[in-house]
Every structure is written in C-alpha cells, then in structure tokens.
Amino acid sequence: MTARPLKTVRWWLAIGGAAAASSLVLPLPSATAAAEDHACVGNAETTYEGGLNKVKKPVVVDGKGSLTCMEKGGEMSSGSITFSNRAAPGQLSCSGGNTSFTGQIDWADGTKSTFEAGKTETHKQSGVTALVFRGQVTGGEHQGKSLEGGFALSKDEDEQACGTKKGLTGSSGPFTLIFR
C-alpha cells in the first residue's frame, strides 16, 4: 500500500448552508474509485473535555453517532460509531489542531469494525471548521482497509463560547467516513 500525504486525498469536505441547515457534502468519487470505496454519511455528537477555545491545548474529544453507508454493488449498511482521543489528547482549539483517534463501529448486522486514525488536519469552509482524519481499520469488518473521515469541530456561531476560558464543550453535526 502506498502512503500518500493527507492533503492529496481524492475527496474534500465542504460544510455549508445556514446554521440551521448546515450539511456535509462529499463529492462523489470517480467511477473507478466508487467501485473500491465504501462511503458513509451520518451525524455525530462530540464533547470536548477541557473545552475548545482560541488557544491550542490538550483537549479530550469523545464522539458518538450514526452512519449509513453505500457499499459496492449499491447495497446499504448502517451502524453506530464511537470515537475518542482520550488515550492521547491532542493539541486542539476552535480553529483546529492535531490529534489521533481510536474508535469502533457497531454495524446493524451485529459485526464490528475497530479503527485508529493518526493523521488529522482542519479545513474551514462556509463557517465551519471540519476536523479531517485518516487511519486504518484494525479489526473486524473491513480490517486492513484505510479510512478517511471528518466532522464539524466548531462553527462560526460557536465564536462566543470559543472566546471564553471554559471554551466550547461540545458540538454536533454531519460526519463522513470512507473505507478504501
């Protein structure tokens, strides 16, 4: 497997719309890539222990959500996801930072996938700062595949909380995940 820099991934995140209707848009991969990729979308709720503010500092991120995925051949699957950086909190602020995650997906058919994501970067688009991560499925369904994903770290409407010492303590919004 050839490693590629995180900045050259074939997809990008764009979070747009009004505050009440923001959505994560995942451009469709090419026809060749679509046959190999397993794309998932859903919603996630995240909590930030230590609070996100304007200064990068160690912050524990815990997240949970639901996913619906399009598999090869047009089949659909769904499940719930949990993820955390509790083992090694990263240096984060409302405007971004770096961290790593471990997580698990409990699929509706009773199988599981565990993953580790060690590379992150942030992108700001349409008033939302998205945390984008890349890693590997380490166990269960899809073991050995790489994965890329992202979620809303903060939004422009969080600016007031981000300006306080306590900081932003949670967020919710769209979540994407792609297995390759």
PDB file of C-alpha atoms in Angstrom:
ATOM      1  CA  MET A   1       0.000   0.000   0.000  1.00  0.00           C
ATOM      2  CA  THR A   2       1.439   3.344  -0.991  1.00  0.00           C
ATOM      3  CA  ALA A   3       1.133   6.087   1.597  1.00  0.00           C
ATOM      4  CA  ARG A   4       0.002   9.440   0.320  1.00  0.00           C
ATOM      5  CA  PRO A   5       0.034  12.777   2.075  1.00  0.00           C
ATOM      6  CA  LEU A   6      -3.210  13.661   3.797  1.00  0.00           C
ATOM      7  CA  LYS A   7      -3.540  16.829   1.729  1.00  0.00           C
ATOM      8  CA  THR A   8      -3.841  14.843  -1.520  1.00  0.00           C
ATOM      9  CA  VAL A   9      -6.868  12.740  -0.630  1.00  0.00           C
ATOM     10  CA  ARG A  10      -9.316  12.272  -3.511  1.00  0.00           C
ATOM     11  CA  TRP A  11     -12.202  13.858  -1.672  1.00  0.00           C
ATOM     12  CA  TRP A  12     -12.642  17.026   0.293  1.00  0.00           C
ATOM     13  CA  LEU A  13     -15.063  18.199   2.876  1.00  0.00           C
ATOM     14  CA  ALA A  14     -17.296  21.183   2.396  1.00  0.00           C
ATOM     15  CA  ILE A  15     -19.736  22.072   5.109  1.00  0.00           C
ATOM     16  CA  GLY A  16     -22.267  24.622   4.013  1.00  0.00           C
ATOM     17  CA  GLY A  17     -25.660  26.098   4.422  1.00  0.00           C
ATOM     18  CA  ALA A  18     -27.265  28.182   7.091  1.00  0.00           C
ATOM     19  CA  ALA A  19     -26.637  27.393  10.745  1.00  0.00           C
ATOM     20  CA  ALA A  20     -29.940  25.548  10.983  1.00  0.00           C
ATOM     21  CA  ALA A  21     -29.342  23.569   7.811  1.00  0.00           C
ATOM     22  CA  SER A  22     -25.600  23.041   7.568  1.00  0.00           C
ATOM     23  CA  SER A  23     -24.658  19.811   5.822  1.00  0.00           C
ATOM     24  CA  LEU A  24     -21.516  17.915   4.968  1.00  0.00           C
ATOM     25  CA  VAL A  25     -21.081  17.445   1.240  1.00  0.00           C
ATOM     26  CA  LEU A  26     -18.917  14.624  -0.016  1.00  0.00           C
ATOM     27  CA  PRO A  27     -18.216  14.873  -3.736  1.00  0.00           C
ATOM     28  CA  LEU A  28     -18.721  11.565  -5.492  1.00  0.00           C
ATOM     29  CA  PRO A  29     -15.515   9.680  -6.228  1.00  0.00           C
ATOM     30  CA  SER A  30     -14.603   8.809  -9.803  1.00  0.00           C
ATOM     31  CA  ALA A  31     -16.281   5.739 -11.342  1.00  0.00           C
ATOM     32  CA  THR A  32     -13.125   3.686 -10.732  1.00  0.00           C
ATOM     33  CA  ALA A  33     -12.799   4.807  -7.129  1.00  0.00           C
ATOM     34  CA  ALA A  34     -16.528   4.329  -6.450  1.00  0.00           C
ATOM     35  CA  ALA A  35     -16.155   0.615  -7.162  1.00  0.00           C
ATOM     36  CA  GLU A  36     -13.482   0.377  -4.451  1.00  0.00           C
ATOM     37  CA  ASP A  37     -14.777   2.833  -1.838  1.00  0.00           C
ATOM     38  CA  HIS A  38     -17.351   2.310   0.889  1.00  0.00           C
ATOM     39  CA  ALA A  39     -18.762   5.774   1.663  1.00  0.00           C
ATOM     40  CA  CYS A  40     -20.716   6.564   4.844  1.00  0.00           C
ATOM     41  CA  VAL A  41     -22.562   9.674   6.000  1.00  0.00           C
ATOM     42  CA  GLY A  42     -24.340  10.435   9.242  1.00  0.00           C
ATOM     43  CA  ASN A  43     -24.429  12.676  12.269  1.00  0.00           C
ATOM     44  CA  ALA A  44     -22.154  12.828  15.295  1.00  0.00           C
ATOM     45  CA  GLU A  45     -22.192  14.497  18.681  1.00  0.00           C
ATOM     46  CA  THR A  46     -18.830  15.382  20.191  1.00  0.00           C
ATOM     47  CA  THR A  47     -17.841  16.542  23.659  1.00  0.00           C
ATOM     48  CA  TYR A  48     -14.652  18.468  24.406  1.00  0.00           C
ATOM     49  CA  GLU A  49     -13.251  17.826  27.884  1.00  0.00           C
ATOM     50  CA  GLY A  50     -11.102  20.846  28.652  1.00  0.00           C
ATOM     51  CA  GLY A  51     -13.091  22.988  26.213  1.00  0.00           C
ATOM     52  CA  LEU A  52     -12.046  24.313  22.818  1.00  0.00           C
ATOM     53  CA  ASN A  53     -11.124  27.980  22.796  1.00  0.00           C
ATOM     54  CA  LYS A  54      -8.700  30.165  20.852  1.00  0.00           C
ATOM     55  CA  VAL A  55      -5.558  28.617  22.394  1.00  0.00           C
ATOM     56  CA  LYS A  56      -4.324  25.172  21.326  1.00  0.00           C
ATOM     57  CA  LYS A  57      -4.139  22.899  24.368  1.00  0.00           C
ATOM     58  CA  PRO A  58      -4.726  19.240  25.245  1.00  0.00           C
ATOM     59  CA  VAL A  59      -8.451  18.541  24.779  1.00  0.00           C
ATOM     60  CA  VAL A  60     -10.163  15.152  25.112  1.00  0.00           C
ATOM     61  CA  VAL A  61     -12.656  14.534  22.303  1.00  0.00           C
ATOM     62  CA  ASP A  62     -15.360  11.883  22.711  1.00  0.00           C
ATOM     63  CA  GLY A  63     -17.817  11.328  19.879  1.00  0.00           C
ATOM     64  CA  LYS A  64     -20.767   9.142  19.028  1.00  0.00           C
ATOM     65  CA  GLY A  65     -23.107   8.999  16.101  1.00  0.00           C
ATOM     66  CA  SER A  66     -24.907   7.018  13.435  1.00  0.00           C
ATOM     67  CA  LEU A  67     -23.826   6.152   9.892  1.00  0.00           C
ATOM     68  CA  THR A  68     -25.486   4.985   6.693  1.00  0.00           C
ATOM     69  CA  CYS A  69     -23.152   3.560   4.056  1.00  0.00           C
ATOM     70  CA  MET A  70     -23.283   2.770   0.355  1.00  0.00           C
ATOM     71  CA  GLU A  71     -21.383  -0.422  -0.390  1.00  0.00           C
ATOM     72  CA  LYS A  72     -20.126  -1.941  -3.621  1.00  0.00           C
ATOM     73  CA  GLY A  73     -22.999  -3.059  -5.794  1.00  0.00           C
ATOM     74  CA  GLY A  74     -25.324  -0.427  -4.343  1.00  0.00           C
ATOM     75  CA  GLU A  75     -26.103  -2.256  -1.088  1.00  0.00           C
ATOM     76  CA  MET A  76     -26.714  -0.161   2.009  1.00  0.00           C
ATOM     77  CA  SER A  77     -25.498  -0.752   5.556  1.00  0.00           C
ATOM     78  CA  SER A  78     -25.809   1.212   8.759  1.00  0.00           C
ATOM     79  CA  GLY A  79     -24.381   1.340  12.231  1.00  0.00           C
ATOM     80  CA  SER A  80     -23.356   3.422  15.196  1.00  0.00           C
ATOM     81  CA  ILE A  81     -19.896   4.872  15.744  1.00  0.00           C
ATOM     82  CA  THR A  82     -17.926   5.900  18.816  1.00  0.00           C
ATOM     83  CA  PHE A  83     -14.507   7.561  18.725  1.00  0.00           C
ATOM     84  CA  SER A  84     -12.146   9.217  21.190  1.00  0.00           C
ATOM     85  CA  ASN A  85      -8.683  10.667  21.614  1.00  0.00           C
ATOM     86  CA  ARG A  86      -8.803  10.011  25.382  1.00  0.00           C
ATOM     87  CA  ALA A  87      -5.661   7.822  25.259  1.00  0.00           C
ATOM     88  CA  ALA A  88      -3.596  10.702  23.842  1.00  0.00           C
ATOM     89  CA  PRO A  89      -5.409  14.076  23.840  1.00  0.00           C
ATOM     90  CA  GLY A  90      -4.246  16.302  21.033  1.00  0.00           C
ATOM     91  CA  GLN A  91      -3.462  19.993  20.866  1.00  0.00           C
ATOM     92  CA  LEU A  92      -6.751  21.495  19.705  1.00  0.00           C
ATOM     93  CA  SER A  93      -8.523  24.844  19.550  1.00  0.00           C
ATOM     94  CA  CYS A  94     -11.729  26.062  17.913  1.00  0.00           C
ATOM     95  CA  SER A  95      -9.715  26.761  14.772  1.00  0.00           C
ATOM     96  CA  GLY A  96      -8.056  23.345  14.552  1.00  0.00           C
ATOM     97  CA  GLY A  97      -5.049  21.377  15.670  1.00  0.00           C
ATOM     98  CA  ASN A  98      -3.746  17.826  15.663  1.00  0.00           C
ATOM     99  CA  THR A  99      -4.842  14.688  17.456  1.00  0.00           C
ATOM    100  CA  SER A 100      -5.359  10.973  16.906  1.00  0.00           C
ATOM    101  CA  PHE A 101      -8.411   8.787  17.458  1.00  0.00           C
ATOM    102  CA  THR A 102      -9.413   5.234  18.179  1.00  0.00           C
ATOM    103  CA  GLY A 103     -12.950   4.119  17.546  1.00  0.00           C
ATOM    104  CA  GLN A 104     -15.465   1.404  16.879  1.00  0.00           C
ATOM    105  CA  ILE A 105     -18.391   0.959  14.534  1.00  0.00           C
ATOM    106  CA  ASP A 106     -21.158  -1.413  15.601  1.00  0.00           C
ATOM    107  CA  TRP A 107     -22.838  -2.466  12.359  1.00  0.00           C
ATOM    108  CA  ALA A 108     -26.573  -3.217  12.243  1.00  0.00           C
ATOM    109  CA  ASP A 109     -25.832  -6.834  11.216  1.00  0.00           C
ATOM    110  CA  GLY A 110     -24.004  -7.454  14.519  1.00  0.00           C
ATOM    111  CA  THR A 111     -20.427  -7.158  13.215  1.00  0.00           C
ATOM    112  CA  LYS A 112     -17.925  -4.565  14.421  1.00  0.00           C
ATOM    113  CA  SER A 113     -15.046  -2.541  12.993  1.00  0.00           C
ATOM    114  CA  THR A 114     -12.306  -1.004  15.130  1.00  0.00           C
ATOM    115  CA  PHE A 115     -10.058   1.733  13.792  1.00  0.00           C
ATOM    116  CA  GLU A 116      -7.150   4.027  14.574  1.00  0.00           C
ATOM    117  CA  ALA A 117      -6.734   7.416  12.917  1.00  0.00           C
ATOM    118  CA  GLY A 118      -3.359   9.041  13.464  1.00  0.00           C
ATOM    119  CA  LYS A 119      -3.311  11.870  10.935  1.00  0.00           C
ATOM    120  CA  THR A 120      -5.569  14.915  11.197  1.00  0.00           C
ATOM    121  CA  GLU A 121      -5.916  18.311   9.605  1.00  0.00           C
ATOM    122  CA  THR A 122      -8.560  21.011   9.626  1.00  0.00           C
ATOM    123  CA  HIS A 123     -10.413  22.824   6.860  1.00  0.00           C
ATOM    124  CA  LYS A 124     -12.650  25.856   7.248  1.00  0.00           C
ATOM    125  CA  GLN A 125     -15.490  26.105   4.744  1.00  0.00           C
ATOM    126  CA  SER A 126     -18.758  28.050   4.897  1.00  0.00           C
ATOM    127  CA  GLY A 127     -18.306  28.996   8.542  1.00  0.00           C
ATOM    128  CA  VAL A 128     -17.480  25.503   9.796  1.00  0.00           C
ATOM    129  CA  THR A 129     -14.106  24.153  10.881  1.00  0.00           C
ATOM    130  CA  ALA A 130     -14.012  20.461   9.952  1.00  0.00           C
ATOM    131  CA  LEU A 131     -11.537  18.059  11.552  1.00  0.00           C
ATOM    132  CA  VAL A 132     -10.453  15.586   8.871  1.00  0.00           C
ATOM    133  CA  PHE A 133      -8.710  12.353   9.858  1.00  0.00           C
ATOM    134  CA  ARG A 134      -7.057   9.392   8.165  1.00  0.00           C
ATOM    135  CA  GLY A 135      -6.218   5.966   9.534  1.00  0.00           C
ATOM    136  CA  GLN A 136      -6.648   2.215   9.324  1.00  0.00           C
ATOM    137  CA  VAL A 137      -9.302  -0.360  10.225  1.00  0.00           C
ATOM    138  CA  THR A 138      -7.503  -2.500  12.816  1.00  0.00           C
ATOM    139  CA  GLY A 139     -10.075  -5.213  13.486  1.00  0.00           C
ATOM    140  CA  GLY A 140     -13.368  -6.771  12.465  1.00  0.00           C
ATOM    141  CA  GLU A 141     -15.303  -5.871   9.335  1.00  0.00           C
ATOM    142  CA  HIS A 142     -13.111  -4.084   6.731  1.00  0.00           C
ATOM    143  CA  GLN A 143      -9.899  -4.948   8.651  1.00  0.00           C
ATOM    144  CA  GLY A 144      -6.827  -3.729   6.793  1.00  0.00           C
ATOM    145  CA  LYS A 145      -8.640  -1.045   4.799  1.00  0.00           C
ATOM    146  CA  SER A 146      -7.663   2.583   5.119  1.00  0.00           C
ATOM    147  CA  LEU A 147     -10.259   5.092   6.198  1.00  0.00           C
ATOM    148  CA  GLU A 148     -10.768   8.823   5.880  1.00  0.00           C
ATOM    149  CA  GLY A 149     -13.417  10.879   7.589  1.00  0.00           C
ATOM    150  CA  GLY A 150     -14.379  14.168   9.092  1.00  0.00           C
ATOM    151  CA  PHE A 151     -16.754  16.005  11.385  1.00  0.00           C
ATOM    152  CA  ALA A 152     -17.593  19.568  12.392  1.00  0.00           C
ATOM    153  CA  LEU A 153     -15.138  20.635  15.106  1.00  0.00           C
ATOM    154  CA  SER A 154     -16.659  24.107  15.519  1.00  0.00           C
ATOM    155  CA  LYS A 155     -18.884  26.592  13.697  1.00  0.00           C
ATOM    156  CA  ASP A 156     -18.855  30.376  13.374  1.00  0.00           C
ATOM    157  CA  GLU A 157     -21.856  30.527  15.718  1.00  0.00           C
ATOM    158  CA  ASP A 158     -19.625  28.971  18.430  1.00  0.00           C
ATOM    159  CA  GLU A 159     -17.387  32.076  18.390  1.00  0.00           C
ATOM    160  CA  GLN A 160     -18.729  33.383  21.713  1.00  0.00           C
ATOM    161  CA  ALA A 161     -18.011  30.095  23.537  1.00  0.00           C
ATOM    162  CA  CYS A 162     -14.619  29.842  21.811  1.00  0.00           C
ATOM    163  CA  GLY A 163     -13.727  33.258  23.263  1.00  0.00           C
ATOM    164  CA  THR A 164     -14.157  32.149  26.882  1.00  0.00           C
ATOM    165  CA  LYS A 165     -11.735  30.406  29.235  1.00  0.00           C
ATOM    166  CA  LYS A 166     -14.156  27.451  29.586  1.00  0.00           C
ATOM    167  CA  GLY A 167     -14.457  27.203  25.821  1.00  0.00           C
ATOM    168  CA  LEU A 168     -16.735  25.165  23.594  1.00  0.00           C
ATOM    169  CA  THR A 169     -17.697  21.933  25.388  1.00  0.00           C
ATOM    170  CA  GLY A 170     -19.474  20.129  22.562  1.00  0.00           C
ATOM    171  CA  SER A 171     -20.685  20.167  19.002  1.00  0.00           C
ATOM    172  CA  SER A 172     -22.969  18.193  16.728  1.00  0.00           C
ATOM    173  CA  GLY A 173     -23.316  17.904  13.011  1.00  0.00           C
ATOM    174  CA  PRO A 174     -22.606  15.859   9.905  1.00  0.00           C
ATOM    175  CA  PHE A 175     -19.997  13.104   9.854  1.00  0.00           C
ATOM    176  CA  THR A 176     -18.435  11.300   6.886  1.00  0.00           C
ATOM    177  CA  LEU A 177     -16.334   8.166   6.654  1.00  0.00           C
ATOM    178  CA  ILE A 178     -14.817   6.423   3.627  1.00  0.00           C
ATOM    179  CA  PHE A 179     -13.204   2.973   3.648  1.00  0.00           C
ATOM    180  CA  ARG A 180     -10.672   2.259   0.884  1.00  0.00           C
TER     181      ARG A 180
END
